[in-house]
mmCIF file of C-alpha atoms and ligand atoms in Angstrom:
data_model
loop_
_atom_site.group_PDB
_atom_site.id
_atom_site.type_symbol
_atom_site.label_atom_id
_atom_site.label_comp_id
_atom_site.label_asym_id
_atom_site.label_seq_id
_atom_site.Cartn_x
_atom_site.Cartn_y
_atom_site.Cartn_z
ATOM 1 C CA MET A 1 30.636 27.083 -16.056
ATOM 2 C CA TYR A 2 32.309 23.859 -16.757
ATOM 3 C CA MET A 3 29.440 22.341 -18.302
ATOM 4 C CA ASP A 4 30.596 23.135 -21.744
ATOM 5 C CA HIS A 5 33.867 21.061 -21.224
ATOM 6 C CA LEU A 6 32.928 18.059 -18.849
ATOM 7 C CA PRO A 7 30.226 15.456 -20.094
ATOM 8 C CA PRO A 8 27.685 14.706 -17.340
ATOM 9 C CA LEU A 9 26.811 11.136 -16.228
ATOM 10 C CA ASN A 10 23.537 10.353 -17.723
ATOM 11 C CA ILE A 11 21.804 7.274 -16.193
ATOM 12 C CA GLY A 12 18.457 7.025 -18.110
ATOM 13 C CA ASN A 13 16.768 10.398 -17.469
ATOM 14 C CA LEU A 14 18.974 11.378 -14.780
ATOM 15 C CA GLU A 15 21.574 13.908 -15.531
ATOM 16 C CA ILE A 16 24.652 13.746 -12.763
ATOM 17 C CA TYR A 17 27.148 16.716 -13.204
ATOM 18 C CA PRO A 18 30.006 16.568 -12.163
ATOM 19 C CA PRO A 19 29.935 12.836 -12.864
ATOM 20 C CA ILE A 20 30.293 11.479 -9.165
ATOM 21 C CA ILE A 21 28.429 9.317 -7.152
ATOM 22 C CA GLN A 22 28.908 9.338 -3.688
ATOM 23 C CA GLY A 23 29.641 5.698 -2.264
ATOM 24 C CA GLY A 24 27.039 4.413 0.540
ATOM 25 C CA MET A 25 28.997 4.148 3.799
ATOM 26 C CA GLY A 26 27.616 2.018 6.736
ATOM 27 C CA VAL A 27 27.230 1.798 9.244
ATOM 28 C CA ARG A 28 25.640 5.199 9.812
ATOM 29 C CA VAL A 29 28.510 7.024 8.154
ATOM 30 C CA SER A 30 26.462 8.381 4.895
ATOM 31 C CA ARG A 31 23.019 9.328 5.965
ATOM 32 C CA ALA A 32 20.854 12.145 4.927
ATOM 33 C CA ASN A 33 23.067 14.941 5.808
ATOM 34 C CA LEU A 34 26.046 13.744 3.572
ATOM 35 C CA ALA A 35 23.833 12.371 0.919
ATOM 36 C CA ALA A 36 21.744 15.680 0.695
ATOM 37 C CA ALA A 37 24.591 17.935 0.931
ATOM 38 C CA VAL A 38 26.279 15.882 -2.115
ATOM 39 C CA ALA A 39 22.951 15.841 -3.934
ATOM 40 C CA ASN A 40 23.124 19.772 -3.849
ATOM 41 C CA THR A 41 26.228 19.736 -5.706
ATOM 42 C CA GLY A 42 24.702 17.986 -8.641
ATOM 43 C CA CYS A 43 26.438 14.602 -7.863
ATOM 44 C CA VAL A 44 24.502 11.948 -6.324
ATOM 45 C CA GLY A 45 24.160 11.525 -2.686
ATOM 46 C CA VAL A 46 23.700 8.087 -1.270
ATOM 47 C CA ILE A 47 22.353 6.748 2.039
ATOM 48 C CA ALA A 48 23.731 3.424 3.166
ATOM 49 C CA SER A 49 21.183 1.305 4.599
ATOM 50 C CA ALA A 50 23.441 -1.307 6.571
ATOM 51 C CA GLY A 51 22.731 -1.061 10.217
ATOM 52 C CA LEU A 52 20.780 2.266 9.776
ATOM 53 C CA GLY A 53 18.129 1.763 12.613
ATOM 54 C CA GLN A 54 19.435 1.616 16.288
ATOM 55 C CA TYR A 55 17.693 -1.985 16.653
ATOM 56 C CA GLU A 56 20.447 -2.891 19.219
ATOM 57 C CA ASP A 57 17.951 -0.790 21.697
ATOM 58 C CA PHE A 58 14.926 -2.844 20.610
ATOM 59 C CA PRO A 59 13.769 -6.434 20.824
ATOM 60 C CA ASP A 60 14.855 -8.974 17.878
ATOM 61 C CA ALA A 61 11.193 -8.937 16.597
ATOM 62 C CA GLU A 62 11.338 -5.405 15.868
ATOM 63 C CA PHE A 63 14.776 -5.603 13.937
ATOM 64 C CA GLU A 64 13.240 -5.321 10.253
ATOM 65 C CA LYS A 65 10.662 -2.702 11.392
ATOM 66 C CA VAL A 66 13.381 -0.456 13.229
ATOM 67 C CA ASN A 67 15.539 -0.680 9.829
ATOM 68 C CA GLU A 68 12.809 -0.103 7.653
ATOM 69 C CA GLU A 69 11.708 3.285 9.817
ATOM 70 C CA ALA A 70 15.334 4.444 9.948
ATOM 71 C CA LEU A 71 15.730 4.284 6.048
ATOM 72 C CA ARG A 72 12.176 5.671 5.470
ATOM 73 C CA TYR A 73 13.233 8.569 7.801
ATOM 74 C CA GLU A 74 16.762 9.108 6.248
ATOM 75 C CA ILE A 75 14.977 9.342 2.738
ATOM 76 C CA ARG A 76 12.454 11.770 3.581
ATOM 77 C CA LYS A 77 14.906 13.948 5.528
ATOM 78 C CA ALA A 78 17.343 14.096 2.735
ATOM 79 C CA ARG A 79 14.534 14.959 0.320
ATOM 80 C CA ARG A 80 13.694 17.611 2.552
ATOM 81 C CA LEU A 81 17.273 19.102 2.566
ATOM 82 C CA SER A 82 17.869 18.507 -1.168
ATOM 83 C CA SER A 83 15.932 18.413 -4.717
ATOM 84 C CA GLY A 84 18.937 16.728 -6.116
ATOM 85 C CA ILE A 85 19.535 12.853 -6.868
ATOM 86 C CA ILE A 86 19.383 10.629 -3.943
ATOM 87 C CA GLY A 87 20.026 7.020 -3.951
ATOM 88 C CA VAL A 88 20.426 4.137 -1.503
ATOM 89 C CA ASN A 89 23.072 1.690 -1.082
ATOM 90 C CA ILE A 90 21.509 -1.919 -0.286
ATOM 91 C CA MET A 91 23.866 -4.527 0.401
ATOM 92 C CA VAL A 92 22.590 -8.012 -0.707
ATOM 93 C CA ALA A 93 24.245 -9.637 2.338
ATOM 94 C CA LEU A 94 21.907 -7.927 4.564
ATOM 95 C CA SER A 95 19.415 -10.256 5.915
ATOM 96 C CA ASP A 96 16.335 -7.824 5.470
ATOM 97 C CA TYR A 97 17.630 -6.631 1.973
ATOM 98 C CA GLU A 98 14.192 -7.360 0.577
ATOM 99 C CA ASN A 99 12.422 -5.312 3.122
ATOM 100 C CA LEU A 100 14.989 -2.265 2.607
ATOM 101 C CA VAL A 101 14.501 -2.396 -1.189
ATOM 102 C CA LYS A 102 10.500 -2.459 -0.883
ATOM 103 C CA THR A 103 10.967 0.534 1.278
ATOM 104 C CA ALA A 104 13.132 2.303 -1.129
ATOM 105 C CA VAL A 105 10.970 1.786 -3.826
ATOM 106 C CA GLU A 106 7.939 2.980 -1.698
ATOM 107 C CA GLU A 107 9.620 6.297 -1.050
ATOM 108 C CA ASN A 108 10.475 6.707 -4.777
ATOM 109 C CA ILE A 109 14.127 6.915 -4.360
ATOM 110 C CA ASP A 110 16.034 7.775 -7.489
ATOM 111 C CA LEU A 111 18.715 4.936 -7.507
ATOM 112 C CA ILE A 112 19.435 1.588 -5.908
ATOM 113 C CA ILE A 113 22.913 0.747 -5.753
ATOM 114 C CA SER A 114 23.495 -2.902 -4.840
ATOM 115 C CA GLY A 115 26.511 -5.091 -4.120
ATOM 116 C CA ALA A 116 28.275 -7.294 -1.501
ATOM 117 C CA GLY A 117 26.445 -10.385 -3.384
ATOM 118 C CA LEU A 118 24.716 -10.942 -6.532
ATOM 119 C CA PRO A 119 21.443 -8.538 -6.671
ATOM 120 C CA LEU A 120 20.049 -11.235 -9.153
ATOM 121 C CA SER A 121 16.522 -10.547 -7.948
ATOM 122 C CA LEU A 122 16.794 -6.748 -7.758
ATOM 123 C CA PRO A 123 14.337 -5.564 -10.834
ATOM 124 C CA LYS A 124 11.497 -7.913 -9.042
ATOM 125 C CA TYR A 125 10.664 -5.188 -6.405
ATOM 126 C CA LEU A 126 10.168 -2.256 -8.960
ATOM 127 C CA ASN A 127 6.547 -2.496 -9.151
ATOM 128 C CA GLY A 128 6.926 -0.681 -12.473
ATOM 129 C CA LYS A 129 8.469 2.251 -11.071
ATOM 130 C CA ASP A 130 11.342 4.140 -12.729
ATOM 131 C CA ILE A 131 13.816 3.704 -10.193
ATOM 132 C CA LYS A 132 17.557 3.044 -11.425
ATOM 133 C CA LEU A 133 18.923 0.010 -10.476
ATOM 134 C CA VAL A 134 22.703 -0.073 -10.237
ATOM 135 C CA PRO A 135 24.513 -3.190 -9.394
ATOM 136 C CA VAL A 136 28.200 -3.248 -7.646
ATOM 137 C CA VAL A 137 30.627 -5.535 -9.047
ATOM 138 C CA SER A 138 34.235 -6.630 -8.930
ATOM 139 C CA SER A 139 34.514 -8.391 -12.132
ATOM 140 C CA ALA A 140 32.897 -8.130 -15.760
ATOM 141 C CA ARG A 141 32.029 -11.804 -15.601
ATOM 142 C CA THR A 142 29.664 -10.942 -12.497
ATOM 143 C CA PHE A 143 28.169 -7.946 -14.497
ATOM 144 C CA GLN A 144 27.565 -10.376 -17.459
ATOM 145 C CA ILE A 145 25.974 -12.799 -15.052
ATOM 146 C CA ILE A 146 23.564 -9.964 -13.640
ATOM 147 C CA CYS A 147 22.696 -8.797 -16.922
ATOM 148 C CA LYS A 148 21.795 -12.277 -18.508
ATOM 149 C CA ARG A 149 19.609 -13.006 -15.435
ATOM 150 C CA TRP A 150 17.950 -9.697 -15.345
ATOM 151 C CA LYS A 151 17.256 -9.892 -18.910
ATOM 152 C CA SER A 152 15.785 -13.232 -18.963
ATOM 153 C CA HIS A 153 13.633 -12.961 -15.952
ATOM 154 C CA PHE A 154 12.632 -9.125 -15.739
ATOM 155 C CA ASN A 155 13.377 -8.153 -19.377
ATOM 156 C CA LYS A 156 15.403 -5.418 -17.720
ATOM 157 C CA LEU A 157 19.048 -4.512 -17.688
ATOM 158 C CA PRO A 158 21.031 -2.641 -15.194
ATOM 159 C CA ASP A 159 20.698 1.407 -15.542
ATOM 160 C CA ALA A 160 24.138 1.444 -15.095
ATOM 161 C CA VAL A 161 26.975 -0.708 -13.113
ATOM 162 C CA VAL A 162 29.656 0.381 -10.542
ATOM 163 C CA VAL A 163 32.806 -1.628 -11.006
ATOM 164 C CA GLU A 164 34.518 -1.494 -7.463
ATOM 165 C CA GLY A 165 38.280 -2.208 -7.457
ATOM 166 C CA VAL A 166 40.589 -3.486 -5.053
ATOM 167 C CA LYS A 167 41.652 -0.044 -3.294
ATOM 168 C CA ALA A 168 38.151 0.772 -2.216
ATOM 169 C CA GLY A 169 37.020 0.772 1.360
ATOM 170 C CA GLY A 170 34.778 -1.424 3.570
ATOM 171 C CA HIS A 171 34.051 -4.835 2.371
ATOM 172 C CA LEU A 172 35.807 -5.939 -0.702
ATOM 173 C CA GLY A 173 34.818 -8.592 -3.491
ATOM 174 C CA TYR A 174 38.374 -10.001 -3.624
ATOM 175 C CA SER A 175 40.349 -12.935 -1.688
ATOM 176 C CA PRO A 176 42.563 -11.650 0.907
ATOM 177 C CA ASP A 177 45.362 -13.217 -0.440
ATOM 178 C CA SER A 178 45.053 -11.303 -3.797
ATOM 179 C CA ILE A 179 44.495 -8.050 -1.830
ATOM 180 C CA ILE A 180 47.659 -8.579 0.478
ATOM 181 C CA ASN A 181 49.973 -10.224 -2.481
ATOM 182 C CA ASN A 182 48.958 -7.478 -4.793
ATOM 183 C CA THR A 183 47.656 -9.985 -7.450
ATOM 184 C CA ALA A 184 44.024 -8.578 -7.720
ATOM 185 C CA ALA A 185 43.239 -7.863 -11.353
ATOM 186 C CA GLY A 186 43.658 -3.864 -11.493
ATOM 187 C CA LEU A 187 40.416 -1.582 -11.679
ATOM 188 C CA GLU A 188 41.762 -0.328 -15.257
ATOM 189 C CA GLN A 189 41.690 -3.850 -16.468
ATOM 190 C CA ILE A 190 38.205 -4.620 -15.025
ATOM 191 C CA ILE A 191 36.786 -1.477 -16.133
ATOM 192 C CA SER A 192 37.815 -2.024 -19.858
ATOM 193 C CA GLU A 193 36.338 -5.516 -19.668
ATOM 194 C CA THR A 194 32.967 -4.362 -18.179
ATOM 195 C CA ILE A 195 32.819 -1.470 -20.642
ATOM 196 C CA LYS A 196 33.138 -4.076 -23.728
ATOM 197 C CA ILE A 197 30.061 -5.978 -22.445
ATOM 198 C CA ALA A 198 28.130 -2.487 -21.457
ATOM 199 C CA ASP A 199 28.818 -1.112 -24.952
ATOM 200 C CA SER A 200 27.275 -4.265 -26.530
ATOM 201 C CA PHE A 201 23.915 -3.184 -25.218
ATOM 202 C CA GLU A 202 21.532 -0.744 -27.181
ATOM 203 C CA PRO A 203 21.746 1.712 -25.636
ATOM 204 C CA ALA A 204 25.246 0.944 -23.791
ATOM 205 C CA ILE A 205 25.159 0.881 -20.142
ATOM 206 C CA PRO A 206 27.060 3.348 -18.162
ATOM 207 C CA VAL A 207 30.107 2.151 -16.281
ATOM 208 C CA ILE A 208 31.164 3.686 -13.048
ATOM 209 C CA ALA A 209 34.643 3.418 -11.618
ATOM 210 C CA ALA A 210 35.265 3.187 -7.919
ATOM 211 C CA GLY A 211 38.026 2.165 -5.708
ATOM 212 C CA GLY A 212 40.842 4.613 -4.751
ATOM 213 C CA ILE A 213 39.750 7.522 -6.697
ATOM 214 C CA PHE A 214 40.741 10.740 -4.777
ATOM 215 C CA ASP A 215 41.228 13.857 -7.024
ATOM 216 C CA GLY A 216 40.289 15.089 -10.247
ATOM 217 C CA ASP A 217 43.208 13.624 -11.889
ATOM 218 C CA ASP A 218 41.828 10.369 -10.898
ATOM 219 C CA ILE A 219 38.627 11.109 -12.323
ATOM 220 C CA ALA A 220 40.062 11.996 -15.487
ATOM 221 C CA HIS A 221 42.166 8.973 -15.778
ATOM 222 C CA PHE A 222 38.893 6.725 -15.367
ATOM 223 C CA LEU A 223 36.620 9.006 -17.859
ATOM 224 C CA LYS A 224 39.542 8.810 -20.532
ATOM 225 C CA LEU A 225 39.566 5.000 -20.140
ATOM 226 C CA GLY A 226 35.804 5.044 -21.154
ATOM 227 C CA ALA A 227 34.227 5.125 -17.668
ATOM 228 C CA SER A 228 30.853 7.529 -17.802
ATOM 229 C CA GLY A 229 31.629 8.350 -14.011
ATOM 230 C CA VAL A 230 32.982 7.633 -11.016
ATOM 231 C CA GLN A 231 31.844 6.673 -7.243
ATOM 232 C CA MET A 232 34.184 8.015 -4.383
ATOM 233 C CA ALA A 233 33.502 7.382 -0.797
ATOM 234 C CA THR A 234 36.604 7.503 1.321
ATOM 235 C CA ARG A 235 36.918 11.321 0.020
ATOM 236 C CA PHE A 236 33.544 12.375 1.517
ATOM 237 C CA VAL A 237 34.252 11.134 4.975
ATOM 238 C CA CYS A 238 36.419 14.386 5.769
ATOM 239 C CA THR A 239 33.594 16.609 5.242
ATOM 240 C CA ASP A 240 31.789 18.753 7.674
ATOM 241 C CA GLU A 241 28.519 17.108 6.485
ATOM 242 C CA CYS A 242 29.550 13.510 6.850
ATOM 243 C CA ASP A 243 27.101 11.867 9.467
ATOM 244 C CA ALA A 244 30.004 10.255 11.249
ATOM 245 C CA HIS A 245 31.594 11.251 14.742
ATOM 246 C CA ASN A 246 34.514 13.813 14.490
ATOM 247 C CA ASN A 247 36.784 10.774 16.058
ATOM 248 C CA PHE A 248 36.024 8.811 12.895
ATOM 249 C CA LYS A 249 37.301 11.849 10.597
ATOM 250 C CA LEU A 250 40.147 12.113 12.860
ATOM 251 C CA ALA A 251 41.099 8.698 12.365
ATOM 252 C CA TYR A 252 41.233 9.634 8.552
ATOM 253 C CA LEU A 253 43.569 12.599 9.261
ATOM 254 C CA ASN A 254 45.751 11.076 11.268
ATOM 255 C CA ALA A 255 46.309 7.947 9.542
ATOM 256 C CA ASN A 256 49.794 7.174 7.335
ATOM 257 C CA ALA A 257 49.935 4.964 4.294
ATOM 258 C CA GLU A 258 51.029 2.198 6.147
ATOM 259 C CA ASP A 259 48.324 2.324 8.408
ATOM 260 C CA LEU A 260 45.645 1.013 5.979
ATOM 261 C CA THR A 261 45.559 -2.666 6.435
ATOM 262 C CA ILE A 262 42.993 -5.498 5.528
ATOM 263 C CA ILE A 263 41.212 -7.700 8.367
ATOM 264 C CA GLU A 264 38.992 -10.616 7.737
ATOM 265 C CA SER A 265 35.575 -9.782 8.442
ATOM 266 C CA PRO A 266 33.053 -11.950 10.193
ATOM 267 C CA VAL A 267 30.752 -11.368 7.010
ATOM 268 C CA GLY A 268 33.305 -13.552 5.201
ATOM 269 C CA LEU A 269 34.967 -10.682 2.987
ATOM 270 C CA PRO A 270 38.303 -9.032 3.715
ATOM 271 C CA GLY A 271 37.808 -5.342 4.771
ATOM 272 C CA ARG A 272 40.001 -2.398 4.706
ATOM 273 C CA VAL A 273 40.396 -0.474 7.832
ATOM 274 C CA ILE A 274 42.576 2.032 9.525
ATOM 275 C CA ASN A 275 45.098 -0.014 11.997
ATOM 276 C CA SER A 276 44.668 0.740 15.585
ATOM 277 C CA SER A 277 45.281 -1.169 18.781
ATOM 278 C CA PHE A 278 41.942 -2.392 18.611
ATOM 279 C CA VAL A 279 42.592 -3.826 15.275
ATOM 280 C CA GLU A 280 45.830 -5.412 16.474
ATOM 281 C CA LYS A 281 43.968 -7.236 19.219
ATOM 282 C CA ILE A 282 41.437 -8.361 16.768
ATOM 283 C CA LYS A 283 44.248 -9.814 14.469
ATOM 284 C CA GLN A 284 45.827 -11.509 17.321
ATOM 285 C CA GLY A 285 42.493 -13.235 17.757
ATOM 286 C CA LYS A 286 40.872 -11.576 20.467
ATOM 287 C CA THR A 287 37.226 -12.223 20.717
ATOM 288 C CA ILE A 288 34.438 -9.982 21.884
ATOM 289 C CA PRO A 289 31.783 -12.443 23.089
ATOM 290 C CA PHE A 290 28.097 -11.177 21.970
ATOM 291 C CA GLU A 291 24.693 -12.207 21.901
ATOM 292 C CA CYS A 292 23.093 -11.934 18.401
ATOM 293 C CA LYS A 293 19.368 -10.994 18.755
ATOM 294 C CA TYR A 294 18.896 -10.983 15.014
ATOM 295 C CA GLN A 295 21.182 -12.226 12.370
ATOM 296 C CA CYS A 296 21.713 -8.979 10.517
ATOM 297 C CA LEU A 297 23.971 -10.277 7.796
ATOM 298 C CA LYS A 298 23.111 -13.234 5.996
ATOM 299 C CA THR A 299 26.770 -14.412 5.817
ATOM 300 C CA CYS A 300 27.550 -13.994 9.701
ATOM 301 C CA ASP A 301 27.400 -17.136 11.682
ATOM 302 C CA PRO A 302 26.989 -15.279 15.224
ATOM 303 C CA THR A 303 28.058 -18.415 17.085
ATOM 304 C CA LYS A 304 31.335 -18.508 15.396
ATOM 305 C CA ALA A 305 31.863 -14.787 14.664
ATOM 306 C CA PRO A 306 34.791 -13.345 16.786
ATOM 307 C CA TYR A 307 32.834 -10.303 17.467
ATOM 308 C CA CYS A 308 29.905 -8.502 15.999
ATOM 309 C CA ILE A 309 30.865 -6.526 13.003
ATOM 310 C CA ALA A 310 27.604 -4.256 13.084
ATOM 311 C CA LYS A 311 28.219 -3.296 16.900
ATOM 312 C CA VAL A 312 31.710 -2.503 15.988
ATOM 313 C CA LEU A 313 30.941 -0.225 12.991
ATOM 314 C CA ALA A 314 27.940 1.455 14.835
ATOM 315 C CA ASN A 315 30.510 2.225 17.707
ATOM 316 C CA ALA A 316 32.986 3.720 14.901
ATOM 317 C CA ALA A 317 30.339 6.009 13.750
ATOM 318 C CA GLU A 318 29.695 7.015 17.208
ATOM 319 C CA GLY A 319 33.211 8.001 18.059
ATOM 320 C CA LYS A 320 34.068 5.163 20.176
ATOM 321 C CA MET A 321 37.340 4.572 18.972
ATOM 322 C CA ASP A 322 38.427 2.073 21.755
ATOM 323 C CA GLU A 323 35.678 -0.619 20.956
ATOM 324 C CA SER A 324 35.864 -0.243 16.950
ATOM 325 C CA PHE A 325 37.521 0.121 13.746
ATOM 326 C CA VAL A 326 37.216 2.632 10.807
ATOM 327 C CA PHE A 327 36.576 1.366 7.232
ATOM 328 C CA ALA A 328 38.457 3.241 4.912
ATOM 329 C CA GLY A 329 39.819 3.311 0.911
ATOM 330 C CA SER A 330 43.399 2.819 0.697
ATOM 331 C CA ASN A 331 43.903 6.582 -0.293
ATOM 332 C CA ALA A 332 42.269 7.903 3.292
ATOM 333 C CA TRP A 333 45.711 8.741 4.643
ATOM 334 C CA ARG A 334 45.758 11.300 1.811
ATOM 335 C CA CYS A 335 43.053 13.169 3.428
ATOM 336 C CA ASN A 336 44.435 16.106 5.394
ATOM 337 C CA LYS A 337 41.429 18.494 6.228
ATOM 338 C CA ILE A 338 37.906 18.510 6.599
ATOM 339 C CA VAL A 339 35.981 20.939 4.319
ATOM 340 C CA PRO A 340 32.323 21.627 3.354
ATOM 341 C CA VAL A 341 31.177 19.044 0.585
ATOM 342 C CA ARG A 342 30.600 22.341 -1.562
ATOM 343 C CA LEU A 343 34.256 23.068 -1.390
ATOM 344 C CA LEU A 344 35.337 19.501 -2.126
ATOM 345 C CA VAL A 345 33.401 19.116 -5.183
ATOM 346 C CA ASP A 346 34.436 22.564 -6.472
ATOM 347 C CA GLU A 347 38.046 21.351 -6.061
ATOM 348 C CA LEU A 348 37.282 18.150 -7.758
ATOM 349 C CA ILE A 349 35.661 19.977 -10.725
ATOM 350 C CA GLU A 350 38.610 22.301 -11.148
ATOM 351 C CA GLU A 351 41.271 19.588 -10.791
ATOM 352 C CA LEU A 352 39.153 17.361 -13.434
ATOM 353 C CA THR A 353 38.664 20.281 -15.969
ATOM 354 C CA LEU A 354 42.613 20.974 -15.824
ATOM 355 C CA ALA A 355 43.394 17.390 -16.390
ATOM 356 C CA LEU A 356 40.969 17.180 -19.273
ATOM 357 C CA SER A 357 42.040 20.429 -20.790
ATOM 358 C CA ALA A 358 45.708 19.642 -20.742
ATOM 359 C CA GLU A 359 44.770 16.194 -22.404
ATOM 360 C CA MET A 360 42.992 18.192 -25.290
ATOM 361 C CA LEU A 361 45.970 20.477 -25.599
ATOM 362 C CA CYS A 362 48.399 17.436 -26.102
ATOM 363 C CA LEU A 363 46.225 16.033 -28.994
HETATM 364 C C1 FMN L 401 33.682 3.918 5.606
HETATM 365 C C2 FMN L 401 33.138 3.014 4.454
HETATM 366 C C3 FMN L 401 31.740 2.247 4.591
HETATM 367 C C4 FMN L 401 31.416 1.637 3.482
HETATM 368 N N1 FMN L 401 30.126 1.055 3.607
HETATM 369 C C5 FMN L 401 29.783 0.394 2.505
HETATM 370 C C6 FMN L 401 28.437 -0.313 2.431
HETATM 371 O O1 FMN L 401 27.690 -0.144 3.446
HETATM 372 N N2 FMN L 401 27.942 -0.757 1.182
HETATM 373 C C7 FMN L 401 28.678 -0.677 0.203
HETATM 374 O O2 FMN L 401 28.323 -1.194 -0.762
HETATM 375 N N3 FMN L 401 29.978 -0.325 0.223
HETATM 376 C C8 FMN L 401 30.347 0.521 1.176
HETATM 377 N N4 FMN L 401 31.563 0.969 1.075
HETATM 378 C C9 FMN L 401 32.212 1.082 -0.257
HETATM 379 C C10 FMN L 401 31.948 2.587 -1.104
HETATM 380 O O3 FMN L 401 30.618 2.634 -1.174
HETATM 381 C C11 FMN L 401 32.920 2.700 -2.003
HETATM 382 O O4 FMN L 401 32.169 1.856 -3.245
HETATM 383 C C12 FMN L 401 34.513 2.605 -2.167
HETATM 384 O O5 FMN L 401 34.686 2.822 -0.990
HETATM 385 C C13 FMN L 401 35.071 3.540 -3.162
HETATM 386 O O6 FMN L 401 36.247 3.554 -3.007
HETATM 387 P P1 FMN L 401 36.979 4.925 -2.009
HETATM 388 O O7 FMN L 401 36.540 4.945 -0.710
HETATM 389 O O8 FMN L 401 38.511 4.665 -2.258
HETATM 390 O O9 FMN L 401 36.616 6.121 -2.817
HETATM 391 C C14 FMN L 401 32.134 1.857 2.167
HETATM 392 C C15 FMN L 401 33.421 2.443 2.212
HETATM 393 C C16 FMN L 401 33.698 3.318 3.053
HETATM 394 C C17 FMN L 401 34.893 3.957 3.111
#
């Protein structure tokens, strides 16, 4: 019914309406259940591939295989539950990145969204398939580097780009100082700079805004700035279908604005989490010795890391809150109820329609 008023997000031949991509959430927070529920509303549902397999229960030699099978399983499950658009999020920092990309391609996924590093060789694995490739960047310059590289090496450009601002959840592509001292460039600025580059191509590359987008007004704000759509993650945590344990969702519901805090993750990047006694201990220098059978992240040095981030995040998804922290976007404290995905998306469409029609009336 809103279709007459709101433009869909078009990525190649994919028509996404409303123009929302659910951000991939590792470890084991956005799996098939959430992705399929989101895809059933017309948005893009995204399975996060980080730490998907229960590889901690297997010998190290099976690490890649276990992750690969888990990704295959989740994609197939999502396809059974939805005929909508399903993507996977594959972080460049994962040591089995290549294998996960190849698996997603074999499974004919609709989109691969890839950040946490520069996905410079991503098109190499396409095998001629029409799978949409969407890098995640934190600056227009990074986007430009990726475009140049893909064009010269693969004669291909990104099908869309996600620009992730400093208010996002999980690992952030900004220096800890710039986040804490509030000196990082605002998402609005980076979006405008990225759109200039994206519009210089024929056809223009859709730019998708991410980080701190919470309601329909926020979506309208970025569409008015020229973004073609948004990626939202935090908002999808407090849904019935989100794959994380209820305790994970409760941490969001119980958080106050001042509970959102930044940690320096063993990955070498800052991460936004909800404060807890566990987080405080970590910040005071508590270490949790661990034996690493596989180095799951290229950027982690297990001999120096104070704790295993993959284990801590897996604990969070399993609801073991005393032994974990919860990744969250800066607006997580605004979540106040757990709702079905369909209800959340309907609410977002209504707010967005209102915000855009109010704008039309003012013209
Ligand atoms: C719990 C959680 C886990 C996340 N995990 C990943 C991940 O595995 N890979 C990734 O590229 N981004 C990850 N993100 C970032 C999201 O995909 C998304 O771009 C960002 O959080 C958007 O901001 P928002 O949460 O304020 O909507 C995660 C975010 C959250 C909240």
